[in-house]
Tab-separated table of C-alpha atoms in Angstrom:
chain	number	residue	atom	x	y	z
K	773	PRO	CA	70.787	122.098	46.035
K	774	GLY	CA	68.551	119.131	45.938
K	775	LEU	CA	67.263	116.518	48.309
K	776	LEU	CA	70.159	114.165	47.577
K	777	ARG	CA	72.705	117.007	47.625
K	778	PRO	CA	71.889	119.260	50.572
K	779	SER	CA	74.071	122.389	50.581
K	780	ARG	CA	75.971	121.328	47.433
K	781	GLY	CA	76.817	124.271	45.215
K	782	THR	CA	76.043	126.887	47.868
K	783	LYS	CA	79.595	127.771	48.943
K	784	VAL	CA	83.189	127.384	47.858
K	785	ALA	CA	84.518	124.017	48.976
K	786	SER	CA	87.535	123.969	51.259
K	787	THR	CA	89.303	121.812	48.675
K	788	ALA	CA	89.342	124.752	46.259
K	789	SER	CA	89.583	127.794	48.506
K	790	PHE	CA	91.848	130.402	46.971
K	791	THR	CA	93.210	131.046	50.464
K	792	LEU	CA	95.033	127.698	50.346
K	793	PRO	CA	98.463	127.605	48.719
K	794	ASN	CA	98.890	125.807	45.397
K	795	VAL	CA	95.200	125.507	44.488
K	796	PRO	CA	95.190	125.113	40.698
K	797	ARG	CA	93.262	127.852	38.878
K	798	PRO	CA	92.366	128.050	35.185
K	799	ARG	CA	93.919	130.941	33.275
K	800	LYS	CA	90.993	131.093	30.849
K	801	ALA	CA	87.315	130.600	31.659
K	802	LEU	CA	85.954	127.101	31.075
K	803	ILE	CA	83.110	126.712	28.559
K	804	VAL	CA	80.045	124.721	29.564
K	805	TYR	CA	77.162	123.852	27.267
K	806	SER	CA	74.134	123.321	29.455
K	807	TYR	CA	70.428	123.956	29.766
K	808	GLU	CA	68.383	124.843	32.791
K	809	GLY	CA	65.957	121.933	33.065
K	810	ASN	CA	68.595	119.204	33.034
K	811	GLN	CA	69.579	117.672	36.396
K	812	PHE	CA	72.981	116.540	35.076
K	813	CYS	CA	73.822	120.061	33.909
K	814	ARG	CA	72.821	121.321	37.335
K	815	LEU	CA	75.300	118.964	39.007
K	816	VAL	CA	78.118	120.332	36.873
K	817	ARG	CA	77.120	123.952	37.577
K	818	GLU	CA	77.041	123.188	41.323
K	819	ILE	CA	80.577	121.780	41.218
K	820	LEU	CA	81.825	124.752	39.180
K	821	THR	CA	80.398	126.982	41.900
K	822	GLU	CA	81.874	124.872	44.698
K	823	LEU	CA	85.291	125.058	43.090
K	824	ASP	CA	84.835	128.776	42.375
K	825	LEU	CA	85.852	128.299	38.750
K	826	PRO	CA	85.217	130.972	36.134
K	827	TYR	CA	83.148	129.644	33.266
K	828	GLU	CA	81.158	130.757	30.273
K	829	LEU	CA	77.732	129.146	30.259
K	830	ARG	CA	76.355	128.493	26.798
K	831	SER	CA	72.697	127.625	27.052
K	832	ALA	CA	71.985	124.836	24.574
K	833	GLY	CA	68.329	124.047	25.099
K	834	LYS	CA	66.297	122.362	22.373
K	835	GLY	CA	65.769	124.692	19.427
K	836	SER	CA	68.605	127.003	20.496
K	837	PHE	CA	71.230	128.070	17.968
K	838	ARG	CA	73.748	127.081	20.678
K	839	ARG	CA	72.484	123.508	20.340
K	840	GLU	CA	73.508	123.563	16.684
K	841	GLU	CA	76.834	125.098	17.706
K	842	LEU	CA	77.323	122.277	20.231
K	843	SER	CA	76.554	119.706	17.562
K	844	GLU	CA	79.268	121.236	15.371
K	845	VAL	CA	81.761	121.310	18.259
K	846	THR	CA	81.168	117.660	19.164
K	847	GLY	CA	80.909	116.245	15.676
K	848	GLY	CA	77.178	115.627	15.768
K	849	SER	CA	76.130	115.189	19.397
K	850	SER	CA	74.058	117.742	21.276
K	851	GLN	CA	74.394	116.007	24.647
K	852	CYS	CA	74.506	118.317	27.639
K	853	PRO	CA	76.381	119.028	29.770
K	854	TYR	CA	79.493	119.391	27.657
K	855	LEU	CA	82.732	120.897	28.975
K	856	ILE	CA	85.515	122.574	27.036
K	857	ASP	CA	88.625	123.497	29.007
K	858	PRO	CA	90.710	125.845	26.833
K	859	ASN	CA	93.516	125.601	29.393
K	860	THR	CA	94.121	121.894	28.833
K	861	GLY	CA	92.342	121.155	25.549
K	862	ILE	CA	89.949	118.748	27.314
K	863	ARG	CA	86.493	118.343	25.760
K	864	MET	CA	84.012	115.980	27.361
K	865	PRO	CA	80.353	115.096	27.894
K	866	GLU	CA	78.898	113.140	30.849
K	867	SER	CA	78.350	114.950	34.136
K	868	LYS	CA	80.074	112.265	36.190
K	869	ASP	CA	83.243	112.474	34.067
K	870	ILE	CA	83.165	116.279	34.014
K	871	ILE	CA	82.836	116.466	37.802
K	872	GLN	CA	85.723	114.050	38.313
K	873	TYR	CA	87.854	116.017	35.839
K	874	LEU	CA	87.103	119.343	37.566
K	875	TYR	CA	88.157	117.977	40.946
K	876	ASP	CA	91.254	116.316	39.488
K	877	ALA	CA	92.328	119.452	37.604
K	878	TYR	CA	91.244	122.303	39.897
K	879	ALA	CA	91.046	121.081	43.487
K	880	LEU	CA	93.560	119.821	46.025
K	881	TRP	CA	91.514	116.690	46.718
K	882	THR	CA	88.172	115.140	45.828
K	883	PRO	CA	85.715	115.042	48.712
K	884	PRO	CA	83.862	111.791	49.296
K	885	ILE	CA	80.603	111.987	47.406
K	886	GLU	CA	79.204	108.507	47.855
K	887	LEU	CA	75.600	109.704	47.836
K	888	LEU	CA	76.182	111.481	44.519
K	889	ARG	CA	77.842	108.352	43.120
K	890	LEU	CA	74.888	106.260	44.298
K	891	ALA	CA	72.465	108.698	42.673
K	892	SER	CA	74.413	108.650	39.411
K	893	ASP	CA	74.989	104.915	39.214
K	894	VAL	CA	71.789	103.470	40.675
K	895	VAL	CA	68.960	105.945	41.137
K	896	THR	CA	69.300	107.896	37.894
K	897	PRO	CA	69.041	104.876	35.548
K	898	LEU	CA	66.015	103.661	37.496
K	899	LEU	CA	64.320	107.039	37.111
K	900	ALA	CA	65.217	107.473	33.419
K	901	PRO	CA	61.688	106.577	32.214
K	902	LEU	CA	60.222	109.159	34.581
K	903	TYR	CA	62.688	111.808	33.349
K	904	LYS	CA	61.588	111.121	29.764
K	905	LEU	CA	57.970	111.705	30.773
K	906	ILE	CA	58.461	114.928	32.728
K	907	THR	CA	61.023	116.623	30.459
K	908	PRO	CA	58.437	117.743	27.856
K	909	LEU	CA	56.229	119.012	30.682
K	910	GLN	CA	59.107	121.043	32.125
K	911	ALA	CA	59.840	122.424	28.672
K	912	GLY	CA	56.185	123.351	28.227
K	913	SER	CA	55.828	121.403	24.991
K	914	TYR	CA	52.466	119.829	25.886
K	915	ARG	CA	49.883	122.396	24.848
K	916	GLU	CA	46.435	122.178	23.361
K	917	ASN	CA	47.077	124.821	20.719
K	918	GLU	CA	50.197	123.775	18.796
K	919	PHE	CA	50.280	126.975	16.693
K	920	GLU	CA	50.155	129.173	19.812
K	921	TYR	CA	52.932	127.149	21.404
K	922	ARG	CA	55.170	127.394	18.304
K	923	SER	CA	54.523	131.152	18.079
K	924	GLU	CA	55.535	131.637	21.716
K	925	ILE	CA	58.711	129.628	21.118
K	926	ALA	CA	59.622	131.664	18.024
K	927	GLU	CA	59.033	134.923	19.892
K	928	ALA	CA	61.100	133.779	22.890
K	929	LYS	CA	63.924	132.602	20.610
K	930	ALA	CA	64.050	135.986	18.891
K	931	GLU	CA	64.170	137.831	22.216
K	932	ILE	CA	66.872	135.540	23.593
K	933	PHE	CA	68.949	135.772	20.424
K	934	ASP	CA	68.782	139.577	20.515
K	935	GLU	CA	69.808	139.607	24.147
K	936	ILE	CA	72.687	137.129	24.001
K	937	SER	CA	74.120	138.321	20.714
K	938	THR	CA	74.897	141.756	22.179
K	939	ALA	CA	76.988	140.654	25.175
K	940	PRO	CA	77.847	137.551	27.226
K	941	VAL	CA	75.796	136.854	30.318
K	942	VAL	CA	77.674	137.491	33.564
K	943	ILE	CA	76.654	135.370	36.531
K	944	TYR	CA	77.716	136.322	40.041
K	945	THR	CA	77.689	133.786	42.855
K	946	PHE	CA	77.775	133.962	46.634
K	947	GLU	CA	78.511	137.306	48.273
K	948	LEU	CA	78.982	139.117	44.956
K	949	SER	CA	75.387	138.495	43.917
K	950	PRO	CA	73.159	141.553	44.157
K	951	PHE	CA	70.158	139.247	44.793
């Protein structure tokens, strides 16, 4: 949760509680292409958690083979987040559209999220130049020794590829988390 979204993504929303009758549930897990340092991807992951929806997270950070996979899936774009709903055939980018779709498809109603709408429509475009500046810093791509940096990236990619090619990552939320 962030400053503009206190407590968002920390519990299942009443609009999606499985204890309510007729709450729509996906039969198959949704697929979400995302990467950790992106605030728009985070919004989508928070809503998936709020709605208690099963999903497969495909990390598509820069340089990842998943990024190339995403580009193939979308016909050339590697924009994240990107949602694929195998239950309805929906495929879409844009966090705002994805969030609206998730509430429309898998919740009984959409809660008022005026602050989120304000952040998406007004604040985010104003801060876009700042995001462009800090993104490389978050990714660690500003280093004095370029060779050392590239070597670390290659080593990390190899480790990650070995790890994710053996089995999907399982993420537990809320009470089921061992942490």
